[in-house]
mmCIF file of C-alpha atoms in Angstrom:
data_model
loop_
_atom_site.group_PDB
_atom_site.id
_atom_site.type_symbol
_atom_site.label_atom_id
_atom_site.label_comp_id
_atom_site.label_asym_id
_atom_site.label_seq_id
_atom_site.Cartn_x
_atom_site.Cartn_y
_atom_site.Cartn_z
ATOM 1 C CA MET A 474 -183.604 -151.460 58.690
ATOM 2 C CA ARG A 475 -182.904 -155.146 58.274
ATOM 3 C CA ARG A 476 -181.037 -156.349 55.180
ATOM 4 C CA GLY A 477 -181.570 -159.429 53.078
ATOM 5 C CA LEU A 478 -179.549 -161.120 50.345
ATOM 6 C CA PHE A 479 -181.823 -162.737 47.765
ATOM 7 C CA VAL A 480 -180.115 -165.580 45.870
ATOM 8 C CA THR A 481 -181.785 -166.791 42.703
ATOM 9 C CA TYR A 482 -181.249 -168.133 39.210
ATOM 10 C CA SER A 483 -181.140 -165.078 36.935
ATOM 11 C CA ARG A 484 -183.826 -166.507 34.636
ATOM 12 C CA TYR A 485 -186.359 -166.323 37.471
ATOM 13 C CA LEU A 486 -186.104 -162.520 37.433
ATOM 14 C CA ARG A 487 -186.898 -161.974 33.766
ATOM 15 C CA PRO A 488 -189.648 -162.814 31.254
ATOM 16 C CA PRO A 489 -191.345 -164.909 30.118
ATOM 17 C CA LEU A 490 -193.427 -165.057 33.264
ATOM 18 C CA GLY A 491 -194.000 -168.721 34.038
ATOM 19 C CA GLY A 492 -195.061 -170.072 37.404
ATOM 20 C CA VAL A 493 -191.598 -169.924 38.954
ATOM 21 C CA GLN A 494 -191.103 -166.314 37.847
ATOM 22 C CA VAL A 495 -194.506 -165.300 39.232
ATOM 23 C CA CYS A 496 -193.830 -166.931 42.604
ATOM 24 C CA THR A 497 -190.362 -165.353 42.720
ATOM 25 C CA ARG A 498 -191.947 -161.957 42.089
ATOM 26 C CA GLU A 499 -194.386 -162.553 44.951
ATOM 27 C CA TYR A 500 -191.595 -163.531 47.323
ATOM 28 C CA VAL A 501 -189.653 -160.356 46.416
ATOM 29 C CA ASP A 502 -192.715 -158.143 46.886
ATOM 30 C CA VAL A 503 -193.658 -159.703 50.211
ATOM 31 C CA ILE A 504 -190.120 -159.608 51.639
ATOM 32 C CA SER A 505 -189.739 -155.961 50.635
ATOM 33 C CA ALA A 506 -193.124 -155.082 52.128
ATOM 34 C CA ALA A 507 -192.056 -156.794 55.355
ATOM 35 C CA GLY A 508 -189.395 -154.119 55.775
ATOM 36 C CA ILE A 509 -186.345 -155.964 54.448
ATOM 37 C CA SER A 510 -183.980 -154.040 52.185
ATOM 38 C CA LEU A 511 -182.949 -156.530 49.519
ATOM 39 C CA ASP A 512 -179.729 -156.999 47.597
ATOM 40 C CA PHE A 513 -179.661 -159.598 44.835
ATOM 41 C CA CYS A 514 -177.168 -162.314 43.979
ATOM 42 C CA THR A 515 -178.066 -163.905 40.650
ATOM 43 C CA PHE A 516 -176.360 -166.833 39.004
ATOM 44 C CA GLU A 517 -176.616 -169.338 36.166
ATOM 45 C CA SER A 518 -176.946 -173.094 36.058
ATOM 46 C CA ASP A 519 -173.842 -175.262 35.959
ATOM 47 C CA ASN A 520 -173.418 -175.818 32.217
ATOM 48 C CA ARG A 521 -169.912 -177.214 32.194
ATOM 49 C CA ILE A 522 -169.334 -180.006 29.682
ATOM 50 C CA SER A 523 -168.565 -182.442 32.504
ATOM 51 C CA THR A 524 -171.843 -181.548 34.250
ATOM 52 C CA ARG A 525 -173.908 -181.986 31.099
ATOM 53 C CA ALA A 526 -172.280 -185.365 30.488
ATOM 54 C CA LEU A 527 -172.842 -186.575 34.043
ATOM 55 C CA ARG A 528 -176.501 -185.508 33.983
ATOM 56 C CA ARG A 529 -177.043 -188.000 31.194
ATOM 57 C CA VAL A 530 -176.458 -190.758 33.721
ATOM 58 C CA PHE A 531 -177.698 -189.027 36.896
ATOM 59 C CA SER A 532 -180.615 -186.613 36.524
ATOM 60 C CA SER A 533 -181.159 -185.383 40.085
ATOM 61 C CA PRO A 534 -182.056 -181.658 40.083
ATOM 62 C CA TYR A 535 -179.790 -181.293 43.133
ATOM 63 C CA PHE A 536 -176.700 -182.474 41.269
ATOM 64 C CA ARG A 537 -174.475 -179.480 40.458
ATOM 65 C CA SER A 538 -177.521 -177.237 40.437
ATOM 66 C CA ALA A 539 -175.579 -173.950 40.257
ATOM 67 C CA GLU A 540 -172.422 -172.567 38.709
ATOM 68 C CA PRO A 541 -169.352 -173.592 40.764
ATOM 69 C CA SER A 542 -168.534 -170.071 41.968
ATOM 70 C CA LEU A 543 -171.912 -169.409 43.626
ATOM 71 C CA VAL A 544 -170.771 -169.871 47.236
ATOM 72 C CA GLU A 545 -167.887 -167.474 46.593
ATOM 73 C CA GLN A 546 -170.264 -164.961 44.988
ATOM 74 C CA ILE A 547 -172.546 -165.094 48.018
ATOM 75 C CA ALA A 548 -169.579 -164.723 50.390
ATOM 76 C CA LEU A 549 -168.374 -161.609 48.538
ATOM 77 C CA ALA A 550 -171.856 -160.076 48.514
ATOM 78 C CA ALA A 551 -172.287 -160.810 52.235
ATOM 79 C CA ALA A 552 -168.904 -159.244 53.013
ATOM 80 C CA GLU A 553 -169.811 -156.060 51.124
ATOM 81 C CA GLN A 554 -173.270 -155.694 52.696
ATOM 82 C CA PRO A 555 -173.668 -158.093 55.685
ATOM 83 C CA PRO A 556 -177.213 -159.489 55.552
ATOM 84 C CA ASP A 557 -179.515 -160.266 58.440
ATOM 85 C CA PHE A 558 -181.277 -162.835 56.264
ATOM 86 C CA LEU A 559 -180.153 -165.002 53.381
ATOM 87 C CA PHE A 560 -183.085 -165.883 51.107
ATOM 88 C CA LEU A 561 -182.496 -168.929 48.902
ATOM 89 C CA ASN A 562 -185.042 -168.957 46.080
ATOM 90 C CA GLN A 563 -185.850 -172.580 45.154
ATOM 91 C CA VAL A 564 -185.179 -175.818 47.007
ATOM 92 C CA SER A 565 -182.365 -176.807 44.642
ATOM 93 C CA LEU A 566 -180.163 -174.334 46.547
ATOM 94 C CA ALA A 567 -180.755 -175.939 49.953
ATOM 95 C CA PRO A 568 -177.744 -178.330 49.740
ATOM 96 C CA LEU A 569 -175.461 -175.253 49.709
ATOM 97 C CA ALA A 570 -176.650 -174.163 53.164
ATOM 98 C CA SER A 571 -173.987 -176.043 55.137
ATOM 99 C CA ARG A 572 -171.175 -174.413 53.116
ATOM 100 C CA LEU A 573 -172.815 -171.021 53.343
ATOM 101 C CA ARG A 574 -172.884 -171.179 57.140
ATOM 102 C CA ARG A 575 -169.098 -170.848 57.084
ATOM 103 C CA VAL A 576 -169.043 -167.678 54.964
ATOM 104 C CA LEU A 577 -172.031 -165.748 56.377
ATOM 105 C CA PRO A 578 -172.177 -163.552 59.484
ATOM 106 C CA PRO A 579 -172.905 -165.756 62.528
ATOM 107 C CA ASP A 580 -176.244 -164.047 63.221
ATOM 108 C CA CYS A 581 -177.485 -164.277 59.602
ATOM 109 C CA ARG A 582 -180.599 -166.435 59.296
ATOM 110 C CA THR A 583 -181.069 -168.687 56.258
ATOM 111 C CA VAL A 584 -184.588 -168.692 54.788
ATOM 112 C CA LEU A 585 -185.453 -171.214 52.078
ATOM 113 C CA LEU A 586 -188.118 -169.933 49.690
ATOM 114 C CA SER A 587 -189.598 -173.185 48.503
ATOM 115 C CA HIS A 588 -191.549 -173.689 45.290
ATOM 116 C CA GLY A 589 -192.143 -177.306 46.364
ATOM 117 C CA LEU A 590 -189.936 -180.343 46.880
ATOM 118 C CA GLU A 591 -188.403 -181.632 43.658
ATOM 119 C CA SER A 592 -189.054 -185.224 44.767
ATOM 120 C CA THR A 593 -192.824 -184.616 44.828
ATOM 121 C CA ASP A 594 -193.300 -184.130 41.092
ATOM 122 C CA MET A 595 -190.485 -186.543 40.251
ATOM 123 C CA LEU A 596 -192.635 -189.209 41.883
ATOM 124 C CA HIS A 597 -195.661 -188.183 39.798
ATOM 125 C CA ALA A 598 -193.546 -188.247 36.639
ATOM 126 C CA ALA A 599 -192.332 -191.755 37.463
ATOM 127 C CA ARG A 600 -195.759 -193.203 38.203
ATOM 128 C CA THR A 601 -197.364 -191.733 35.047
ATOM 129 C CA ALA A 602 -194.505 -192.539 32.657
ATOM 130 C CA GLU A 603 -196.035 -195.847 31.535
ATOM 131 C CA THR A 604 -199.460 -194.413 30.705
ATOM 132 C CA LEU A 605 -198.667 -190.913 29.403
ATOM 133 C CA PRO A 606 -196.193 -189.692 26.773
ATOM 134 C CA MET A 607 -193.962 -188.035 29.343
ATOM 135 C CA GLN A 608 -190.633 -186.599 28.220
ATOM 136 C CA VAL A 609 -189.072 -186.740 31.699
ATOM 137 C CA ARG A 610 -186.342 -189.356 32.043
ATOM 138 C CA LEU A 611 -185.195 -190.210 35.551
ATOM 139 C CA ARG A 612 -181.692 -191.619 35.214
ATOM 140 C CA PRO A 613 -180.282 -194.117 36.011
ATOM 141 C CA ASN A 614 -183.737 -195.217 37.235
ATOM 142 C CA PRO A 615 -186.581 -193.666 39.274
ATOM 143 C CA SER A 616 -185.769 -195.569 42.468
ATOM 144 C CA ILE A 617 -182.212 -194.265 42.627
ATOM 145 C CA VAL A 618 -182.776 -190.663 41.564
ATOM 146 C CA ILE A 619 -185.956 -190.092 43.620
ATOM 147 C CA GLY A 620 -184.478 -191.777 46.671
ATOM 148 C CA ASP A 621 -181.270 -189.762 46.417
ATOM 149 C CA SER A 622 -183.213 -186.517 45.950
ATOM 150 C CA LEU A 623 -185.436 -187.176 48.957
ATOM 151 C CA LEU A 624 -182.445 -187.914 51.194
ATOM 152 C CA THR A 625 -180.701 -184.775 49.919
ATOM 153 C CA GLU A 626 -183.779 -182.724 50.766
ATOM 154 C CA ALA A 627 -183.955 -184.151 54.285
ATOM 155 C CA ARG A 628 -180.255 -183.740 55.048
ATOM 156 C CA SER A 629 -180.069 -180.167 53.792
ATOM 157 C CA ARG A 630 -182.778 -178.932 56.176
ATOM 158 C CA ALA A 631 -180.371 -179.133 59.144
ATOM 159 C CA ASP A 632 -178.754 -175.849 58.051
ATOM 160 C CA ILE A 633 -181.950 -173.999 57.125
ATOM 161 C CA ASP A 634 -183.519 -171.785 59.803
ATOM 162 C CA VAL A 635 -186.974 -171.590 58.258
ATOM 163 C CA VAL A 636 -188.700 -172.812 55.090
ATOM 164 C CA CYS A 637 -191.440 -170.705 53.479
ATOM 165 C CA THR A 638 -193.780 -172.669 51.223
ATOM 166 C CA LEU A 639 -196.497 -171.933 48.685
ATOM 167 C CA SER A 640 -199.118 -174.236 50.190
ATOM 168 C CA PRO A 641 -200.063 -176.076 53.399
ATOM 169 C CA PHE A 642 -199.260 -179.387 51.657
ATOM 170 C CA ASP A 643 -195.687 -178.308 50.962
ATOM 171 C CA ARG A 644 -195.393 -177.103 54.557
ATOM 172 C CA ASP A 645 -196.478 -180.526 55.787
ATOM 173 C CA LEU A 646 -193.919 -182.240 53.553
ATOM 174 C CA GLU A 647 -191.199 -179.949 54.875
ATOM 175 C CA GLN A 648 -192.149 -180.908 58.411
ATOM 176 C CA TRP A 649 -192.101 -184.574 57.379
ATOM 177 C CA ILE A 650 -188.523 -184.376 56.080
ATOM 178 C CA GLY A 651 -187.328 -182.613 59.227
ATOM 179 C CA ALA A 652 -187.380 -178.865 58.561
ATOM 180 C CA LYS A 653 -186.784 -176.945 61.802
ATOM 181 C CA ARG A 654 -189.446 -174.341 61.176
ATOM 182 C CA THR A 655 -191.981 -173.866 58.409
ATOM 183 C CA ALA A 656 -194.627 -171.399 57.268
ATOM 184 C CA TRP A 657 -196.800 -171.105 54.202
ATOM 185 C CA LEU A 658 -197.553 -167.835 52.456
ATOM 186 C CA PRO A 659 -200.810 -167.594 50.452
ATOM 187 C CA ARG A 660 -201.150 -166.267 46.930
ATOM 188 C CA VAL A 661 -201.894 -162.650 46.119
ATOM 189 C CA ILE A 662 -204.505 -161.943 43.422
ATOM 190 C CA ALA A 663 -203.784 -159.172 40.920
ATOM 191 C CA GLY A 664 -207.164 -158.134 39.554
ATOM 192 C CA LYS A 665 -207.286 -157.722 35.768
ATOM 193 C CA PRO A 666 -210.971 -158.294 34.913
ATOM 194 C CA LEU A 667 -211.725 -159.303 31.350
ATOM 195 C CA ASP A 668 -214.471 -158.014 29.099
ATOM 196 C CA TRP A 669 -216.199 -161.369 29.551
ATOM 197 C CA ARG A 670 -218.242 -162.518 26.526
ATOM 198 C CA PRO A 671 -218.707 -166.308 26.892
ATOM 199 C CA THR A 672 -219.704 -168.189 23.758
ATOM 200 C CA GLY A 673 -221.733 -170.778 25.667
ATOM 201 C CA ASP A 674 -219.769 -173.803 24.464
ATOM 202 C CA ARG A 675 -216.166 -173.276 25.650
ATOM 203 C CA VAL A 676 -214.010 -173.890 28.671
ATOM 204 C CA GLY A 677 -210.284 -173.247 28.667
ATOM 205 C CA LEU A 678 -207.090 -174.493 30.249
ATOM 206 C CA VAL A 679 -203.700 -172.764 30.455
ATOM 207 C CA GLY A 680 -200.710 -174.732 31.628
ATOM 208 C CA THR A 681 -197.473 -176.609 31.137
ATOM 209 C CA LEU A 682 -198.670 -179.662 29.270
ATOM 210 C CA ASP A 683 -195.712 -181.954 29.957
ATOM 211 C CA HIS A 684 -195.987 -181.433 33.722
ATOM 212 C CA ALA A 685 -197.118 -184.867 34.908
ATOM 213 C CA PRO A 686 -199.832 -183.750 37.401
ATOM 214 C CA ASN A 687 -201.302 -181.277 34.889
ATOM 215 C CA LEU A 688 -201.290 -183.756 32.018
ATOM 216 C CA GLU A 689 -202.719 -186.583 34.083
ATOM 217 C CA GLY A 690 -205.627 -184.477 35.348
ATOM 218 C CA LEU A 691 -206.457 -183.140 31.901
ATOM 219 C CA ILE A 692 -206.426 -186.604 30.327
ATOM 220 C CA MET A 693 -208.685 -187.982 33.064
ATOM 221 C CA VAL A 694 -211.237 -185.250 32.384
ATOM 222 C CA LEU A 695 -211.007 -185.617 28.597
ATOM 223 C CA ASP A 696 -211.513 -189.374 28.900
ATOM 224 C CA SER A 697 -214.641 -188.737 30.957
ATOM 225 C CA LEU A 698 -215.896 -186.102 28.514
ATOM 226 C CA ALA A 699 -215.392 -188.510 25.605
ATOM 227 C CA GLN A 700 -217.972 -190.807 27.217
ATOM 228 C CA ARG A 701 -220.609 -188.048 27.145
ATOM 229 C CA HIS A 702 -221.956 -188.599 23.660
ATOM 230 C CA GLY A 703 -223.539 -185.474 22.258
ATOM 231 C CA ALA A 704 -221.967 -183.108 24.795
ATOM 232 C CA GLN A 705 -221.471 -179.749 23.088
ATOM 233 C CA LEU A 706 -218.341 -178.660 24.880
ATOM 234 C CA ARG A 707 -215.092 -177.394 23.409
ATOM 235 C CA VAL A 708 -211.920 -177.465 25.498
ATOM 236 C CA ARG A 709 -209.599 -174.648 24.448
ATOM 237 C CA LEU A 710 -206.030 -175.590 25.324
ATOM 238 C CA VAL A 711 -203.256 -173.012 25.742
ATOM 239 C CA GLY A 712 -199.634 -173.807 26.553
ATOM 240 C CA GLY A 713 -196.704 -175.930 25.536
ATOM 241 C CA PRO A 714 -194.793 -177.841 24.523
ATOM 242 C CA THR A 715 -196.415 -177.824 21.114
ATOM 243 C CA GLN A 716 -195.760 -181.508 20.497
ATOM 244 C CA MET A 717 -197.771 -182.444 23.575
ATOM 245 C CA GLY A 718 -200.613 -180.082 22.714
ATOM 246 C CA ARG A 719 -200.911 -181.516 19.228
ATOM 247 C CA TRP A 720 -200.915 -185.057 20.618
ATOM 248 C CA ILE A 721 -203.797 -184.183 22.956
ATOM 249 C CA ALA A 722 -205.805 -182.492 20.187
ATOM 250 C CA ALA A 723 -205.294 -185.447 17.837
ATOM 251 C CA LYS A 724 -206.481 -187.884 20.493
ATOM 252 C CA TYR A 725 -209.521 -185.913 21.694
ATOM 253 C CA PRO A 726 -211.849 -184.298 19.102
ATOM 254 C CA ALA A 727 -213.311 -181.923 21.721
ATOM 255 C CA VAL A 728 -209.946 -180.160 22.125
ATOM 256 C CA ASP A 729 -208.862 -177.058 20.223
ATOM 257 C CA TYR A 730 -205.132 -176.608 20.738
ATOM 258 C CA LEU A 731 -204.089 -172.955 20.431
ATOM 259 C CA GLY A 732 -200.407 -173.246 21.370
ATOM 260 C CA PRO A 733 -198.672 -170.703 23.601
ATOM 261 C CA LEU A 734 -200.296 -167.250 23.503
ATOM 262 C CA GLY A 735 -199.079 -163.792 24.474
ATOM 263 C CA ASP A 736 -200.810 -161.937 27.297
ATOM 264 C CA ARG A 737 -203.097 -159.898 25.053
ATOM 265 C CA GLU A 738 -204.004 -162.854 22.857
ATOM 266 C CA LEU A 739 -204.666 -164.990 25.915
ATOM 267 C CA ALA A 740 -206.920 -162.372 27.493
ATOM 268 C CA ASP A 741 -208.931 -162.062 24.260
ATOM 269 C CA GLU A 742 -209.271 -165.832 24.044
ATOM 270 C CA ALA A 743 -210.168 -166.338 27.721
ATOM 271 C CA SER A 744 -212.891 -163.688 27.520
ATOM 272 C CA SER A 745 -214.862 -166.168 25.367
ATOM 273 C CA TRP A 746 -214.693 -169.030 27.882
ATOM 274 C CA ASN A 747 -217.582 -170.006 30.115
ATOM 275 C CA ALA A 748 -215.001 -171.230 32.622
ATOM 276 C CA PHE A 749 -211.314 -171.635 33.279
ATOM 277 C CA ILE A 750 -210.599 -175.251 34.205
ATOM 278 C CA HIS A 751 -207.837 -176.618 36.401
ATOM 279 C CA PRO A 752 -208.245 -180.410 36.714
ATOM 280 C CA LEU A 753 -205.666 -181.593 39.239
ATOM 281 C CA PHE A 754 -206.318 -184.828 41.116
ATOM 282 C CA CYS A 755 -202.938 -185.541 42.744
ATOM 283 C CA ARG A 756 -200.962 -183.602 45.320
ATOM 284 C CA ALA A 757 -198.426 -181.752 43.221
ATOM 285 C CA ARG A 758 -195.660 -179.475 44.473
ATOM 286 C CA GLY A 759 -196.092 -175.745 44.817
ATOM 287 C CA CYS A 760 -199.293 -174.144 43.576
ATOM 288 C CA SER A 761 -200.994 -173.229 40.320
ATOM 289 C CA THR A 762 -200.181 -169.601 39.530
ATOM 290 C CA LYS A 763 -202.464 -169.740 36.479
ATOM 291 C CA LEU A 764 -205.377 -170.099 38.881
ATOM 292 C CA ALA A 765 -204.508 -166.674 40.313
ATOM 293 C CA THR A 766 -204.596 -165.286 36.780
ATOM 294 C CA ALA A 767 -208.074 -166.718 36.193
ATOM 295 C CA ILE A 768 -209.353 -165.365 39.510
ATOM 296 C CA GLY A 769 -207.982 -161.946 38.582
ATOM 297 C CA TRP A 770 -209.804 -162.213 35.261
ATOM 298 C CA HIS A 771 -213.110 -162.533 37.168
ATOM 299 C CA ILE A 772 -214.338 -165.494 35.137
ATOM 300 C CA PRO A 773 -215.807 -168.765 36.466
ATOM 301 C CA VAL A 774 -213.330 -171.418 37.612
ATOM 302 C CA VAL A 775 -213.698 -175.189 37.877
ATOM 303 C CA THR A 776 -210.998 -176.851 39.929
ATOM 304 C CA THR A 777 -210.452 -179.474 42.623
ATOM 305 C CA THR A 778 -209.689 -179.360 46.330
ATOM 306 C CA VAL A 779 -205.978 -179.891 45.710
ATOM 307 C CA GLY A 780 -206.140 -177.615 42.677
ATOM 308 C CA HIS A 781 -206.705 -174.518 44.793
ATOM 309 C CA ARG A 782 -204.017 -175.374 47.363
ATOM 310 C CA GLY A 783 -202.007 -172.318 48.306
ATOM 311 C CA TYR A 784 -204.968 -169.931 48.071
ATOM 312 C CA GLU A 785 -206.856 -168.291 50.908
ATOM 313 C CA TRP A 786 -210.032 -166.214 50.866
ATOM 314 C CA ARG A 787 -212.804 -165.099 53.202
ATOM 315 C CA GLU A 788 -215.770 -164.898 50.829
ATOM 316 C CA GLY A 789 -216.837 -166.466 47.557
ATOM 317 C CA HIS A 790 -216.304 -169.913 46.108
ATOM 318 C CA PHE A 791 -214.943 -172.010 43.258
ATOM 319 C CA ALA A 792 -216.765 -174.782 41.459
ATOM 320 C CA VAL A 793 -214.939 -177.736 43.027
ATOM 321 C CA ALA A 794 -215.165 -181.319 41.727
ATOM 322 C CA ASP A 795 -212.807 -184.014 42.980
ATOM 323 C CA ASP A 796 -213.344 -186.757 40.401
ATOM 324 C CA PRO A 797 -213.311 -186.565 36.583
ATOM 325 C CA SER A 798 -217.004 -187.305 36.065
ATOM 326 C CA SER A 799 -218.109 -184.629 38.537
ATOM 327 C CA PHE A 800 -215.619 -182.262 36.971
ATOM 328 C CA VAL A 801 -217.212 -182.710 33.540
ATOM 329 C CA ASP A 802 -220.655 -182.234 35.112
ATOM 330 C CA ALA A 803 -219.515 -178.908 36.591
ATOM 331 C CA CYS A 804 -218.183 -177.754 33.216
ATOM 332 C CA LEU A 805 -221.408 -178.661 31.438
ATOM 333 C CA ARG A 806 -223.514 -176.818 34.030
ATOM 334 C CA LEU A 807 -221.517 -173.652 33.438
ATOM 335 C CA LEU A 808 -222.474 -173.612 29.760
ATOM 336 C CA SER A 809 -225.695 -172.076 31.055
ATOM 337 C CA ARG A 810 -225.229 -168.297 31.205
ATOM 338 C CA ASP A 811 -227.238 -168.024 34.417
ATOM 339 C CA ALA A 812 -225.071 -170.648 36.120
ATOM 340 C CA ALA A 813 -221.915 -169.023 34.774
ATOM 341 C CA ASP A 814 -223.001 -165.591 36.030
ATOM 342 C CA THR A 815 -223.551 -167.021 39.514
ATOM 343 C CA ALA A 816 -220.165 -168.751 39.446
ATOM 344 C CA ARG A 817 -218.511 -165.547 38.280
ATOM 345 C CA ARG A 818 -219.906 -163.609 41.246
ATOM 346 C CA GLY A 819 -218.368 -166.237 43.528
ATOM 347 C CA ILE A 820 -214.967 -165.760 41.884
ATOM 348 C CA VAL A 821 -215.175 -161.975 42.164
ATOM 349 C CA ASP A 822 -215.764 -162.418 45.905
ATOM 350 C CA VAL A 823 -212.754 -164.750 46.125
ATOM 351 C CA ALA A 824 -210.586 -162.167 44.355
ATOM 352 C CA ASN A 825 -211.764 -159.312 46.576
ATOM 353 C CA SER A 826 -211.304 -161.227 49.836
ATOM 354 C CA SER A 827 -207.894 -162.786 49.140
ATOM 355 C CA PRO A 828 -204.821 -161.545 51.049
ATOM 356 C CA THR A 829 -202.955 -158.496 49.786
ATOM 357 C CA VAL A 830 -199.170 -158.101 49.684
ATOM 358 C CA PRO A 831 -199.220 -156.156 53.010
ATOM 359 C CA ASP A 832 -201.331 -158.931 54.575
ATOM 360 C CA VAL A 833 -198.828 -161.629 53.609
ATOM 361 C CA ALA A 834 -195.901 -159.368 54.498
ATOM 362 C CA GLU A 835 -197.233 -159.051 58.047
ATOM 363 C CA ARG A 836 -197.137 -162.836 58.390
ATOM 364 C CA LEU A 837 -193.579 -162.938 57.103
ATOM 365 C CA ARG A 838 -192.520 -160.066 59.351
ATOM 366 C CA SER A 839 -193.786 -161.931 62.425
ATOM 367 C CA LEU A 840 -191.991 -165.064 61.296
ATOM 368 C CA LEU A 841 -188.675 -163.290 60.767
ATOM 369 C CA GLU A 842 -188.951 -161.474 64.088
ATOM 370 C CA SER A 843 -189.314 -164.843 65.801
ATOM 371 C CA LEU A 844 -185.924 -165.865 64.370
ATOM 372 C CA GLY A 845 -184.211 -163.010 66.236
ATOM 373 C CA GLY A 846 -184.151 -159.250 65.911
ATOM 374 C CA GLN A 847 -186.839 -156.862 64.814
ATOM 375 C CA THR A 848 -187.846 -155.988 61.277
ATOM 376 C CA SER A 849 -188.929 -152.548 60.208
ATOM 377 C CA GLY A 850 -192.613 -151.984 59.606
ATOM 378 C CA SER A 851 -191.965 -149.705 56.648
ATOM 379 C CA ARG A 852 -192.007 -150.843 53.071
ATOM 380 C CA ALA A 853 -188.458 -150.908 51.655
ATOM 381 C CA ARG A 854 -186.963 -152.018 48.390
ATOM 382 C CA ARG A 855 -183.425 -151.721 47.049
ATOM 383 C CA ASP A 856 -182.481 -152.441 43.459
ATOM 384 C CA VAL A 857 -185.465 -154.717 42.930
ATOM 385 C CA PRO A 858 -185.304 -156.140 39.397
ATOM 386 C CA SER A 859 -188.134 -155.262 37.049
ATOM 387 C CA PHE A 860 -189.988 -158.224 35.582
#
């Protein structure tokens, strides 16, 4: 049986389950199902006083991204149980790859588990900063920090054997910056159907509201909705930070801001929506894990072409609208129960025809075999953390 050492920030292995935690869980499940026995090396961020002070003048996510002893921790773990594969969870760890080469067994392959290039959303934050109340500050200025981050990403790929991504777009970007080998792994849908009782006047959105691509798309749709005088549509908004949610609700009368909700509260609330909306009009990093939640709920979904990046299915359909006006039109159509019922059947088909963990694991197994050696076909898991 092949062995793997999974290196990750400790916070990605524990609640609350945000997008990064969900994607980390998927990577763990898929790797284990591919026949790799996993050991875990967890660590914390570098929170030294000197690091915190320097980040005030240089905000690159690649600057001192991990506690100083991480390379030594990995070396000790690899010496105790020599791995066939080193899995680095998140691109911020990629700059360590050259140092890790010197402390790992010579035949150990380094696999970067990407959640998307940091430079991608940094660019979106920079371009929207003048029009949206973004809290992100790129210091000393966007040109320097984005440029430095992009060069760091490109240079670090020389010591990475393969990069796994969450979407075809991220795979293409990895190829663009010079990654040796890339592959994208589609999302897995966990079906948790709701007792759906739509009110006939609501759609809902769940997300991180200060994430530039999310905020930009939502504002574009709300601006378009505001021009539809007499439209009887409520937009139920779930997520944080609270300050941003309150700002949106104060600016747009059609919005009901509910704040962050627990899983049970969210399920009760979403059961009243005619549709889950995901208005994304730019090419953001990674994928939207909340979309998988909505598909698993078996309720109608309105999104965009780039909004459902990272998903794969054989049957069914989303309501897809690639400009704000068409997006509002799609939402208004789904206030009809007949239209919503039809859309829901399409989502159920998407959920039932999406890849399973074994399906995705087979793709990963083939990929890892191509790097050298054979992986076991049996499902194996060792000391997998509970989420």
